């Protein structure tokens, strides 16, 4: 019964995404290639003082990304620090500096890790700060992916596009129209959209209850569509006002997956070989389905002390979602960089929780965050091609671009950044006595292996810009607030810098013709090689720490 | 490296202006538009799906669960009971939350054992009949619904406490049971607030 309902839900998702793969992917390719600017866009460029026709070198592109993100970070920090004097403050005070910085870093890095409780931020901060970053951090990720695609498509070029144009178009032509439609769809099911504040009601037993309000639907839709994940409320997408029923849960998963699963088409179209797009799509889909099946199997089994006694792993899950919609959401949110949750991951079975961690540690490439999933997967593809080249002793190439020493250095650095941040964060947390004291006495809600899992999950989530949590961990301590903020920023912007450098080095090359010795990169061999590379890299790096945490707990 | 060249200040200025423009369009413009459309087209849903009784007093939201307990937190036998809640002191609409206790957490295991025992006693059924949702806290702490099994083990107790015919209570449980969307999305659930409100009205009427 559980498996039948899972299969029917996945089939529905596959059908919807399959129908939209071509139109959505080609639409995005047109958005990023069109020579025409809309009227509102011309106005924006005039205000910003940029020439939309002028393309940028990779360095100029990167500089624009960094300055834009820095400006967004400062504004968001400032808004939180003065929120009590802004409209709709609802009596809440200003956010303290460390938490405000952590939150600003988190939303600018497309992570949406929440060291604060959703209910403590005012409506003004939510809409002028968080909602805006939900749009633009997503548009930034997409822009970087498109810049890498251009690098692969261009020949002997010193430029890779214009960041301002990619940012504005991604926001206004892709994210905004889908968000308006999606928000209305969510409101029909009961997602709230108002500025009412709390409504006090007298319950049937005569007690008083506060019913929260807020502009929720507008933020909910972009939080999923932009793979952001920061909940309007503390309970995120498990809150009935964010996710009222079974179909909204699947619809929110659809919104999460729409852009990441369509971008391979954009890639195929823009490099002029649609089969390349299908190969990347299939690689993503295989990993997505495999991981989903494993998570479902662990969760349905209900192994462990509490789930076994209760009869099913229902702690931290909503009745209307049951095990099936909870598992689909959990796999979807951790395999993308979303981090929204419709069930509490901390209370999953030990091995179910391990799958969520593995999904993030895979680098979020199946299908990954908007833009970041595609560029992450293309980096893995570069490494797979290189490994294949080593085996047959030929200079590797991808789409007619040589993978030389400088490209391999950039790709290798890319895949080392995230593990370094995760493992260093965990090691410092337990290796330095003062930090360990803070973790054990102030942060952990659970002891033993599960405590290690909570900290590992936190750094995996931060460094991969996911944002979901084993939420029993109190991450508002000085150490975790600071270290996770740093992990989020470095985990976002170092890979972006490396990808743009890679894009620049590809763009500068000419295209070399394919020969009999070239590995075809649209066949099953390449697909299995790429998927295998992704899994192998993760397994080698993270097996030891996983063995100490969720695996040890799962064997109990 | 000419990374921080003279064009840096131009880029910085463009960045600040871009943030301003996008805050205007995506923050204020977009949120205002969606709020306007929602309030115009779907006001009931956009304002929280509030439920009123026959005196037109608002008693809660169809989507937000309530506790049906006395002032000391003891369950009231005449009402169908909702799930354990980790939101504040229980069903606190300003503090949504799950328990976040791990699968091997001794405290959680103890809680589940106790809930199982007390729910079995309260409803006079064997412990084996108490379903999982009855003994576990939801993710939001505001779960408005319970499983059909949990409603079924409660209906005789409710009928007895109210002196109602069991068939009438059963019929109401059935009436407020919601099938999964499209037959397979989610689980069949019982809407507890609406069910309890209907029971109150039945007795008053």
PDB file of N, CA, C and O in Angstrom, chain A residues 12 47 59 63 119 187-188 193-194 196 202-203 209-210 218 221 234-235 239-240 245-247 305-306 309 314-320 346-348 446, chain B residues 1 3 7 17 30 35 39 45-47 63 65-66 83 91 93 96 99-105 116 136-140 143 145 178 181 184 186-187:
ATOM      1  N   UNK A  12       3.209  10.687 -10.956  1.00  0.00           N
ATOM      2  CA  UNK A  12       2.581  11.992 -11.211  1.00  0.00           C
ATOM      3  C   UNK A  12       3.637  13.078 -11.391  1.00  0.00           C
ATOM      4  O   UNK A  12       3.573  13.885 -12.330  1.00  0.00           O
ATOM      5  N   UNK A  47      18.564  52.490 -14.324  1.00  0.00           N
ATOM      6  CA  UNK A  47      18.757  52.851 -12.915  1.00  0.00           C
ATOM      7  C   UNK A  47      20.104  52.334 -12.409  1.00  0.00           C
ATOM      8  O   UNK A  47      20.837  53.016 -11.693  1.00  0.00           O
ATOM      9  N   UNK A  59      36.156  37.246 -14.848  1.00  0.00           N
ATOM     10  CA  UNK A  59      36.508  37.999 -13.652  1.00  0.00           C
ATOM     11  C   UNK A  59      35.488  39.099 -13.371  1.00  0.00           C
ATOM     12  O   UNK A  59      35.063  39.300 -12.241  1.00  0.00           O
ATOM     13  N   UNK A  63      33.054  39.381 -10.211  1.00  0.00           N
ATOM     14  CA  UNK A  63      33.047  40.590  -9.390  1.00  0.00           C
ATOM     15  C   UNK A  63      31.614  41.081  -9.190  1.00  0.00           C
ATOM     16  O   UNK A  63      31.209  41.451  -8.089  1.00  0.00           O
ATOM     17  N   UNK A 119       8.703  32.728  13.448  1.00  0.00           N
ATOM     18  CA  UNK A 119       7.704  33.620  14.021  1.00  0.00           C
ATOM     19  C   UNK A 119       8.311  34.888  14.624  1.00  0.00           C
ATOM     20  O   UNK A 119       7.588  35.810  14.972  1.00  0.00           O
ATOM     21  N   UNK A 187      -2.902  29.326  -2.413  1.00  0.00           N
ATOM     22  CA  UNK A 187      -3.953  29.976  -1.603  1.00  0.00           C
ATOM     23  C   UNK A 187      -5.264  29.192  -1.714  1.00  0.00           C
ATOM     24  O   UNK A 187      -5.993  29.063  -0.724  1.00  0.00           O
ATOM     25  N   UNK A 188      -5.558  28.630  -2.880  1.00  0.00           N
ATOM     26  CA  UNK A 188      -6.825  27.886  -3.019  1.00  0.00           C
ATOM     27  C   UNK A 188      -6.914  26.771  -1.975  1.00  0.00           C
ATOM     28  O   UNK A 188      -7.990  26.429  -1.520  1.00  0.00           O
ATOM     29  N   UNK A 193      -2.437  34.432   3.078  1.00  0.00           N
ATOM     30  CA  UNK A 193      -1.787  35.571   2.431  1.00  0.00           C
ATOM     31  C   UNK A 193      -2.464  36.830   2.961  1.00  0.00           C
ATOM     32  O   UNK A 193      -3.462  37.284   2.424  1.00  0.00           O
ATOM     33  N   UNK A 194      -1.967  37.348   4.055  1.00  0.00           N
ATOM     34  CA  UNK A 194      -2.592  38.526   4.661  1.00  0.00           C
ATOM     35  C   UNK A 194      -1.568  39.265   5.509  1.00  0.00           C
ATOM     36  O   UNK A 194      -0.432  38.825   5.656  1.00  0.00           O
ATOM     37  N   UNK A 196      -2.593  40.235   8.704  1.00  0.00           N
ATOM     38  CA  UNK A 196      -3.461  40.318   9.884  1.00  0.00           C
ATOM     39  C   UNK A 196      -2.734  40.208  11.212  1.00  0.00           C
ATOM     40  O   UNK A 196      -3.330  40.477  12.245  1.00  0.00           O
ATOM     41  N   UNK A 202     -11.316  31.896  20.671  1.00  0.00           N
ATOM     42  CA  UNK A 202     -11.677  31.088  21.838  1.00  0.00           C
ATOM     43  C   UNK A 202     -12.002  29.700  21.335  1.00  0.00           C
ATOM     44  O   UNK A 202     -12.933  29.519  20.571  1.00  0.00           O
ATOM     45  N   UNK A 203     -11.232  28.721  21.782  1.00  0.00           N
ATOM     46  CA  UNK A 203     -11.417  27.365  21.277  1.00  0.00           C
ATOM     47  C   UNK A 203     -12.669  26.747  21.881  1.00  0.00           C
ATOM     48  O   UNK A 203     -13.307  27.333  22.752  1.00  0.00           O
ATOM     49  N   UNK A 209      -6.448  30.721  21.732  1.00  0.00           N
ATOM     50  CA  UNK A 209      -5.414  30.279  20.802  1.00  0.00           C
ATOM     51  C   UNK A 209      -5.102  31.422  19.848  1.00  0.00           C
ATOM     52  O   UNK A 209      -6.000  32.170  19.454  1.00  0.00           O
ATOM     53  N   UNK A 210      -3.814  31.549  19.497  1.00  0.00           N
ATOM     54  CA  UNK A 210      -3.405  32.561  18.530  1.00  0.00           C
ATOM     55  C   UNK A 210      -3.285  31.907  17.159  1.00  0.00           C
ATOM     56  O   UNK A 210      -2.546  30.941  16.994  1.00  0.00           O
ATOM     57  N   UNK A 218       3.038  33.909  -0.939  1.00  0.00           N
ATOM     58  CA  UNK A 218       3.999  34.537  -1.846  1.00  0.00           C
ATOM     59  C   UNK A 218       5.423  34.094  -1.515  1.00  0.00           C
ATOM     60  O   UNK A 218       6.248  33.910  -2.408  1.00  0.00           O
ATOM     61  N   UNK A 221       5.994  29.915  -2.244  1.00  0.00           N
ATOM     62  CA  UNK A 221       6.193  29.441  -3.610  1.00  0.00           C
ATOM     63  C   UNK A 221       7.633  29.709  -4.073  1.00  0.00           C
ATOM     64  O   UNK A 221       8.281  28.829  -4.651  1.00  0.00           O
ATOM     65  N   UNK A 234       8.231  28.631  12.034  1.00  0.00           N
ATOM     66  CA  UNK A 234       9.276  27.755  12.551  1.00  0.00           C
ATOM     67  C   UNK A 234       9.163  26.336  11.994  1.00  0.00           C
ATOM     68  O   UNK A 234      10.153  25.712  11.643  1.00  0.00           O
ATOM     69  N   UNK A 235       7.937  25.821  11.904  1.00  0.00           N
ATOM     70  CA  UNK A 235       7.762  24.425  11.481  1.00  0.00           C
ATOM     71  C   UNK A 235       7.873  24.252   9.969  1.00  0.00           C
ATOM     72  O   UNK A 235       7.691  23.144   9.457  1.00  0.00           O
ATOM     73  N   UNK A 239       3.961  23.185   8.562  1.00  0.00           N
ATOM     74  CA  UNK A 239       2.925  24.034   9.146  1.00  0.00           C
ATOM     75  C   UNK A 239       1.703  24.015   8.214  1.00  0.00           C
ATOM     76  O   UNK A 239       1.852  24.220   7.017  1.00  0.00           O
ATOM     77  N   UNK A 240       0.508  23.774   8.778  1.00  0.00           N
ATOM     78  CA  UNK A 240      -0.672  23.675   7.901  1.00  0.00           C
ATOM     79  C   UNK A 240      -0.913  24.929   7.060  1.00  0.00           C
ATOM     80  O   UNK A 240      -1.500  24.832   5.985  1.00  0.00           O
ATOM     81  N   UNK A 245      -2.332  20.339   2.669  1.00  0.00           N
ATOM     82  CA  UNK A 245      -2.913  19.040   2.347  1.00  0.00           C
ATOM     83  C   UNK A 245      -1.980  18.194   1.483  1.00  0.00           C
ATOM     84  O   UNK A 245      -0.894  18.648   1.107  1.00  0.00           O
ATOM     85  N   UNK A 246      -2.396  16.958   1.190  1.00  0.00           N
ATOM     86  CA  UNK A 246      -1.545  16.040   0.437  1.00  0.00           C
ATOM     87  C   UNK A 246      -1.102  16.591  -0.905  1.00  0.00           C
ATOM     88  O   UNK A 246       0.075  16.530  -1.254  1.00  0.00           O
ATOM     89  N   UNK A 247      -2.047  17.165  -1.671  1.00  0.00           N
ATOM     90  CA  UNK A 247      -1.645  17.598  -3.016  1.00  0.00           C
ATOM     91  C   UNK A 247      -0.744  18.813  -2.996  1.00  0.00           C
ATOM     92  O   UNK A 247       0.114  18.973  -3.871  1.00  0.00           O
ATOM     93  N   UNK A 305      14.137   2.287  18.300  1.00  0.00           N
ATOM     94  CA  UNK A 305      13.401   2.200  19.552  1.00  0.00           C
ATOM     95  C   UNK A 305      12.051   2.883  19.518  1.00  0.00           C
ATOM     96  O   UNK A 305      11.012   2.260  19.765  1.00  0.00           O
ATOM     97  N   UNK A 306      12.035   4.188  19.220  1.00  0.00           N
ATOM     98  CA  UNK A 306      10.790   4.943  19.267  1.00  0.00           C
ATOM     99  C   UNK A 306       9.814   4.529  18.148  1.00  0.00           C
ATOM    100  O   UNK A 306       8.649   4.255  18.427  1.00  0.00           O
ATOM    101  N   UNK A 309       8.276   1.098  18.912  1.00  0.00           N
ATOM    102  CA  UNK A 309       7.291   1.080  19.993  1.00  0.00           C
ATOM    103  C   UNK A 309       5.975   1.734  19.555  1.00  0.00           C
ATOM    104  O   UNK A 309       4.887   1.255  19.862  1.00  0.00           O
ATOM    105  N   UNK A 314       6.198   7.864  12.992  1.00  0.00           N
ATOM    106  CA  UNK A 314       5.320   9.031  12.831  1.00  0.00           C
ATOM    107  C   UNK A 314       5.720  10.214  13.709  1.00  0.00           C
ATOM    108  O   UNK A 314       5.095  11.265  13.631  1.00  0.00           O
ATOM    109  N   UNK A 315       6.729  10.056  14.571  1.00  0.00           N
ATOM    110  CA  UNK A 315       7.190  11.206  15.347  1.00  0.00           C
ATOM    111  C   UNK A 315       7.712  12.259  14.367  1.00  0.00           C
ATOM    112  O   UNK A 315       8.527  11.956  13.494  1.00  0.00           O
ATOM    113  N   UNK A 316       7.241  13.509  14.531  1.00  0.00           N
ATOM    114  CA  UNK A 316       7.703  14.570  13.632  1.00  0.00           C
ATOM    115  C   UNK A 316       7.118  14.503  12.238  1.00  0.00           C
ATOM    116  O   UNK A 316       7.671  15.104  11.322  1.00  0.00           O
ATOM    117  N   UNK A 317       6.013  13.764  12.073  1.00  0.00           N
ATOM    118  CA  UNK A 317       5.362  13.746  10.760  1.00  0.00           C
ATOM    119  C   UNK A 317       3.893  14.120  10.920  1.00  0.00           C
ATOM    120  O   UNK A 317       3.289  13.843  11.951  1.00  0.00           O
ATOM    121  N   UNK A 318       3.326  14.742   9.898  1.00  0.00           N
ATOM    122  CA  UNK A 318       1.940  15.170   9.928  1.00  0.00           C
ATOM    123  C   UNK A 318       1.035  14.044   9.433  1.00  0.00           C
ATOM    124  O   UNK A 318       1.395  13.318   8.496  1.00  0.00           O
ATOM    125  N   UNK A 319      -0.164  13.950  10.041  1.00  0.00           N
ATOM    126  CA  UNK A 319      -1.086  12.888   9.645  1.00  0.00           C
ATOM    127  C   UNK A 319      -1.461  12.980   8.170  1.00  0.00           C
ATOM    128  O   UNK A 319      -1.539  11.967   7.479  1.00  0.00           O
ATOM    129  N   UNK A 320      -1.714  14.212   7.692  1.00  0.00           N
ATOM    130  CA  UNK A 320      -2.196  14.337   6.313  1.00  0.00           C
ATOM    131  C   UNK A 320      -1.147  13.922   5.293  1.00  0.00           C
ATOM    132  O   UNK A 320      -1.487  13.587   4.166  1.00  0.00           O
ATOM    133  N   UNK A 346      15.069  15.226  12.207  1.00  0.00           N
ATOM    134  CA  UNK A 346      15.767  14.735  13.389  1.00  0.00           C
ATOM    135  C   UNK A 346      15.123  13.451  13.919  1.00  0.00           C
ATOM    136  O   UNK A 346      15.783  12.621  14.540  1.00  0.00           O
ATOM    137  N   UNK A 347      13.810  13.295  13.710  1.00  0.00           N
ATOM    138  CA  UNK A 347      13.101  12.155  14.273  1.00  0.00           C
ATOM    139  C   UNK A 347      12.958  10.994  13.298  1.00  0.00           C
ATOM    140  O   UNK A 347      12.267  10.023  13.583  1.00  0.00           O
ATOM    141  N   UNK A 348      13.569  11.085  12.133  1.00  0.00           N
ATOM    142  CA  UNK A 348      13.532   9.965  11.176  1.00  0.00           C
ATOM    143  C   UNK A 348      14.277   8.765  11.758  1.00  0.00           C
ATOM    144  O   UNK A 348      15.077   8.889  12.687  1.00  0.00           O
ATOM    145  N   UNK A 446      20.024  15.530  21.668  1.00  0.00           N
ATOM    146  CA  UNK A 446      20.125  14.085  21.764  1.00  0.00           C
ATOM    147  C   UNK A 446      21.577  13.723  22.028  1.00  0.00           C
ATOM    148  O   UNK A 446      22.488  14.427  21.602  1.00  0.00           O
TER     149      UNK A 446
ATOM    150  N   UNK B   1      46.740  40.371 -11.656  1.00  0.00           N
ATOM    151  CA  UNK B   1      45.285  40.342 -11.385  1.00  0.00           C
ATOM    152  C   UNK B   1      44.759  41.779 -11.282  1.00  0.00           C
ATOM    153  O   UNK B   1      45.186  42.560 -10.443  1.00  0.00           O
ATOM    154  N   UNK B   3      41.747  42.438 -10.385  1.00  0.00           N
ATOM    155  CA  UNK B   3      40.423  42.154  -9.834  1.00  0.00           C
ATOM    156  C   UNK B   3      39.773  43.405  -9.235  1.00  0.00           C
ATOM    157  O   UNK B   3      38.617  43.705  -9.471  1.00  0.00           O
ATOM    158  N   UNK B   7      37.048  49.748 -12.186  1.00  0.00           N
ATOM    159  CA  UNK B   7      35.662  49.396 -12.479  1.00  0.00           C
ATOM    160  C   UNK B   7      34.974  48.799 -11.258  1.00  0.00           C
ATOM    161  O   UNK B   7      33.766  48.611 -11.252  1.00  0.00           O
ATOM    162  N   UNK B  17      22.386  49.534  -6.454  1.00  0.00           N
ATOM    163  CA  UNK B  17      21.169  49.931  -7.166  1.00  0.00           C
ATOM    164  C   UNK B  17      20.342  48.718  -7.572  1.00  0.00           C
ATOM    165  O   UNK B  17      19.105  48.767  -7.543  1.00  0.00           O
ATOM    166  N   UNK B  30       5.675  42.416  -5.777  1.00  0.00           N
ATOM    167  CA  UNK B  30       5.191  41.027  -5.876  1.00  0.00           C
ATOM    168  C   UNK B  30       4.298  40.660  -4.689  1.00  0.00           C
ATOM    169  O   UNK B  30       3.191  40.136  -4.869  1.00  0.00           O
ATOM    170  N   UNK B  35      -0.970  39.477  -2.440  1.00  0.00           N
ATOM    171  CA  UNK B  35      -1.905  39.704  -1.329  1.00  0.00           C
ATOM    172  C   UNK B  35      -3.221  40.260  -1.859  1.00  0.00           C
ATOM    173  O   UNK B  35      -4.307  39.818  -1.467  1.00  0.00           O
ATOM    174  N   UNK B  39      -6.720  38.294  -1.453  1.00  0.00           N
ATOM    175  CA  UNK B  39      -7.810  38.876  -0.667  1.00  0.00           C
ATOM    176  C   UNK B  39      -9.051  39.087  -1.523  1.00  0.00           C
ATOM    177  O   UNK B  39     -10.174  38.973  -1.038  1.00  0.00           O
ATOM    178  N   UNK B  45      -9.734  31.567   2.390  1.00  0.00           N
ATOM    179  CA  UNK B  45      -8.485  30.817   2.527  1.00  0.00           C
ATOM    180  C   UNK B  45      -7.326  31.739   2.896  1.00  0.00           C
ATOM    181  O   UNK B  45      -6.505  31.419   3.753  1.00  0.00           O
ATOM    182  N   UNK B  46      -7.263  32.904   2.236  1.00  0.00           N
ATOM    183  CA  UNK B  46      -6.130  33.801   2.463  1.00  0.00           C
ATOM    184  C   UNK B  46      -6.087  34.304   3.897  1.00  0.00           C
ATOM    185  O   UNK B  46      -5.045  34.698   4.393  1.00  0.00           O
ATOM    186  N   UNK B  47      -7.248  34.284   4.579  1.00  0.00           N
ATOM    187  CA  UNK B  47      -7.280  34.782   5.961  1.00  0.00           C
ATOM    188  C   UNK B  47      -7.261  33.682   6.995  1.00  0.00           C
ATOM    189  O   UNK B  47      -7.548  33.922   8.164  1.00  0.00           O
ATOM    190  N   UNK B  63      -7.544  24.520   9.673  1.00  0.00           N
ATOM    191  CA  UNK B  63      -6.235  23.944   9.369  1.00  0.00           C
ATOM    192  C   UNK B  63      -5.318  23.856  10.584  1.00  0.00           C
ATOM    193  O   UNK B  63      -4.254  23.249  10.520  1.00  0.00           O
ATOM    194  N   UNK B  65      -4.722  22.738  14.463  1.00  0.00           N
ATOM    195  CA  UNK B  65      -5.239  21.856  15.504  1.00  0.00           C
ATOM    196  C   UNK B  65      -5.405  22.574  16.840  1.00  0.00           C
ATOM    197  O   UNK B  65      -4.795  23.623  17.082  1.00  0.00           O
ATOM    198  N   UNK B  66      -6.242  22.011  17.708  1.00  0.00           N
ATOM    199  CA  UNK B  66      -6.445  22.552  19.056  1.00  0.00           C
ATOM    200  C   UNK B  66      -6.290  21.429  20.060  1.00  0.00           C
ATOM    201  O   UNK B  66      -6.449  20.265  19.727  1.00  0.00           O
ATOM    202  N   UNK B  83      -3.478  14.907  18.452  1.00  0.00           N
ATOM    203  CA  UNK B  83      -2.195  14.247  18.716  1.00  0.00           C
ATOM    204  C   UNK B  83      -1.403  14.987  19.788  1.00  0.00           C
ATOM    205  O   UNK B  83      -1.660  16.162  20.041  1.00  0.00           O
ATOM    206  N   UNK B  91      -0.188  22.935  21.022  1.00  0.00           N
ATOM    207  CA  UNK B  91      -1.050  23.648  20.070  1.00  0.00           C
ATOM    208  C   UNK B  91      -0.975  25.163  20.231  1.00  0.00           C
ATOM    209  O   UNK B  91      -1.976  25.859  20.155  1.00  0.00           O
ATOM    210  N   UNK B  93      -0.271  28.436  18.647  1.00  0.00           N
ATOM    211  CA  UNK B  93      -0.218  28.933  17.272  1.00  0.00           C
ATOM    212  C   UNK B  93       0.927  29.899  17.018  1.00  0.00           C
ATOM    213  O   UNK B  93       1.250  30.199  15.870  1.00  0.00           O
ATOM    214  N   UNK B  96       5.009  27.105  16.475  1.00  0.00           N
ATOM    215  CA  UNK B  96       4.951  25.807  15.806  1.00  0.00           C
ATOM    216  C   UNK B  96       6.279  25.068  15.949  1.00  0.00           C
ATOM    217  O   UNK B  96       7.335  25.673  15.845  1.00  0.00           O
ATOM    218  N   UNK B  99       9.021  17.791  18.147  1.00  0.00           N
ATOM    219  CA  UNK B  99       9.821  17.496  19.344  1.00  0.00           C
ATOM    220  C   UNK B  99      11.301  17.414  19.009  1.00  0.00           C
ATOM    221  O   UNK B  99      12.155  17.687  19.840  1.00  0.00           O
ATOM    222  N   UNK B 100      11.615  17.006  17.759  1.00  0.00           N
ATOM    223  CA  UNK B 100      12.985  16.821  17.304  1.00  0.00           C
ATOM    224  C   UNK B 100      13.761  15.822  18.146  1.00  0.00           C
ATOM    225  O   UNK B 100      14.988  15.903  18.248  1.00  0.00           O
ATOM    226  N   UNK B 101      13.067  14.878  18.748  1.00  0.00           N
ATOM    227  CA  UNK B 101      13.766  13.829  19.488  1.00  0.00           C
ATOM    228  C   UNK B 101      14.106  12.694  18.527  1.00  0.00           C
ATOM    229  O   UNK B 101      13.298  12.309  17.682  1.00  0.00           O
ATOM    230  N   UNK B 102      15.322  12.166  18.658  1.00  0.00           N
ATOM    231  CA  UNK B 102      15.806  11.139  17.740  1.00  0.00           C
ATOM    232  C   UNK B 102      15.173   9.787  17.992  1.00  0.00           C
ATOM    233  O   UNK B 102      14.541   9.579  19.036  1.00  0.00           O
ATOM    234  N   UNK B 103      15.350   8.854  17.026  1.00  0.00           N
ATOM    235  CA  UNK B 103      14.651   7.566  17.092  1.00  0.00           C
ATOM    236  C   UNK B 103      15.061   6.683  18.268  1.00  0.00           C
ATOM    237  O   UNK B 103      14.316   5.785  18.649  1.00  0.00           O
ATOM    238  N   UNK B 104      16.249   6.924  18.846  1.00  0.00           N
ATOM    239  CA  UNK B 104      16.676   6.108  19.987  1.00  0.00           C
ATOM    240  C   UNK B 104      16.656   6.911  21.283  1.00  0.00           C
ATOM    241  O   UNK B 104      17.204   6.484  22.292  1.00  0.00           O
ATOM    242  N   UNK B 105      16.081   8.101  21.243  1.00  0.00           N
ATOM    243  CA  UNK B 105      16.111   8.961  22.423  1.00  0.00           C
ATOM    244  C   UNK B 105      15.309   8.343  23.568  1.00  0.00           C
ATOM    245  O   UNK B 105      14.118   8.092  23.426  1.00  0.00           O
ATOM    246  N   UNK B 116       0.931   5.553  25.279  1.00  0.00           N
ATOM    247  CA  UNK B 116       0.248   4.350  24.829  1.00  0.00           C
ATOM    248  C   UNK B 116      -0.627   3.812  25.959  1.00  0.00           C
ATOM    249  O   UNK B 116      -1.791   3.456  25.753  1.00  0.00           O
ATOM    250  N   UNK B 136       2.583   9.934  19.009  1.00  0.00           N
ATOM    251  CA  UNK B 136       3.742  10.690  18.523  1.00  0.00           C
ATOM    252  C   UNK B 136       3.348  12.140  18.293  1.00  0.00           C
ATOM    253  O   UNK B 136       2.214  12.432  17.898  1.00  0.00           O
ATOM    254  N   UNK B 137       4.298  13.054  18.526  1.00  0.00           N
ATOM    255  CA  UNK B 137       4.057  14.478  18.267  1.00  0.00           C
ATOM    256  C   UNK B 137       4.242  14.747  16.780  1.00  0.00           C
ATOM    257  O   UNK B 137       5.127  14.180  16.141  1.00  0.00           O
ATOM    258  N   UNK B 138       3.414  15.621  16.228  1.00  0.00           N
ATOM    259  CA  UNK B 138       3.506  15.938  14.802  1.00  0.00           C
ATOM    260  C   UNK B 138       4.696  16.855  14.537  1.00  0.00           C
ATOM    261  O   UNK B 138       5.368  17.306  15.460  1.00  0.00           O
ATOM    262  N   UNK B 139       4.921  17.154  13.255  1.00  0.00           N
ATOM    263  CA  UNK B 139       6.051  18.017  12.879  1.00  0.00           C
ATOM    264  C   UNK B 139       5.789  19.462  13.264  1.00  0.00           C
ATOM    265  O   UNK B 139       6.670  20.150  13.761  1.00  0.00           O
ATOM    266  N   UNK B 140       4.565  19.937  13.052  1.00  0.00           N
ATOM    267  CA  UNK B 140       4.251  21.343  13.294  1.00  0.00           C
ATOM    268  C   UNK B 140       3.784  21.581  14.723  1.00  0.00           C
ATOM    269  O   UNK B 140       3.807  22.702  15.205  1.00  0.00           O
ATOM    270  N   UNK B 143      -0.973  19.872  14.083  1.00  0.00           N
ATOM    271  CA  UNK B 143      -1.665  18.935  13.206  1.00  0.00           C
ATOM    272  C   UNK B 143      -3.164  18.951  13.514  1.00  0.00           C
ATOM    273  O   UNK B 143      -3.575  18.635  14.635  1.00  0.00           O
ATOM    274  N   UNK B 145      -5.490  17.109  12.361  1.00  0.00           N
ATOM    275  CA  UNK B 145      -6.174  15.868  12.013  1.00  0.00           C
ATOM    276  C   UNK B 145      -5.606  14.675  12.760  1.00  0.00           C
ATOM    277  O   UNK B 145      -4.506  14.725  13.300  1.00  0.00           O
ATOM    278  N   UNK B 178     -11.657  12.770   5.684  1.00  0.00           N
ATOM    279  CA  UNK B 178     -11.284  13.297   4.374  1.00  0.00           C
ATOM    280  C   UNK B 178     -10.431  12.244   3.661  1.00  0.00           C
ATOM    281  O   UNK B 178      -9.425  11.785   4.202  1.00  0.00           O
ATOM    282  N   UNK B 181      -6.248  13.209  -1.297  1.00  0.00           N
ATOM    283  CA  UNK B 181      -6.461  13.938  -2.548  1.00  0.00           C
ATOM    284  C   UNK B 181      -6.196  13.018  -3.725  1.00  0.00           C
ATOM    285  O   UNK B 181      -5.199  12.292  -3.755  1.00  0.00           O
ATOM    286  N   UNK B 184      -4.728   9.146  -3.808  1.00  0.00           N
ATOM    287  CA  UNK B 184      -3.421   8.587  -3.417  1.00  0.00           C
ATOM    288  C   UNK B 184      -2.465   9.612  -2.814  1.00  0.00           C
ATOM    289  O   UNK B 184      -1.369   9.256  -2.391  1.00  0.00           O
ATOM    290  N   UNK B 186      -1.414  11.610   0.112  1.00  0.00           N
ATOM    291  CA  UNK B 186      -1.629  11.761   1.544  1.00  0.00           C
ATOM    292  C   UNK B 186      -2.438  10.605   2.098  1.00  0.00           C
ATOM    293  O   UNK B 186      -2.581   9.569   1.454  1.00  0.00           O
ATOM    294  N   UNK B 187      -2.930  10.789   3.320  1.00  0.00           N
ATOM    295  CA  UNK B 187      -3.619   9.706   4.033  1.00  0.00           C
ATOM    296  C   UNK B 187      -5.062  10.109   4.310  1.00  0.00           C
ATOM    297  O   UNK B 187      -5.369  11.287   4.366  1.00  0.00           O
TER     298      UNK B 187
END
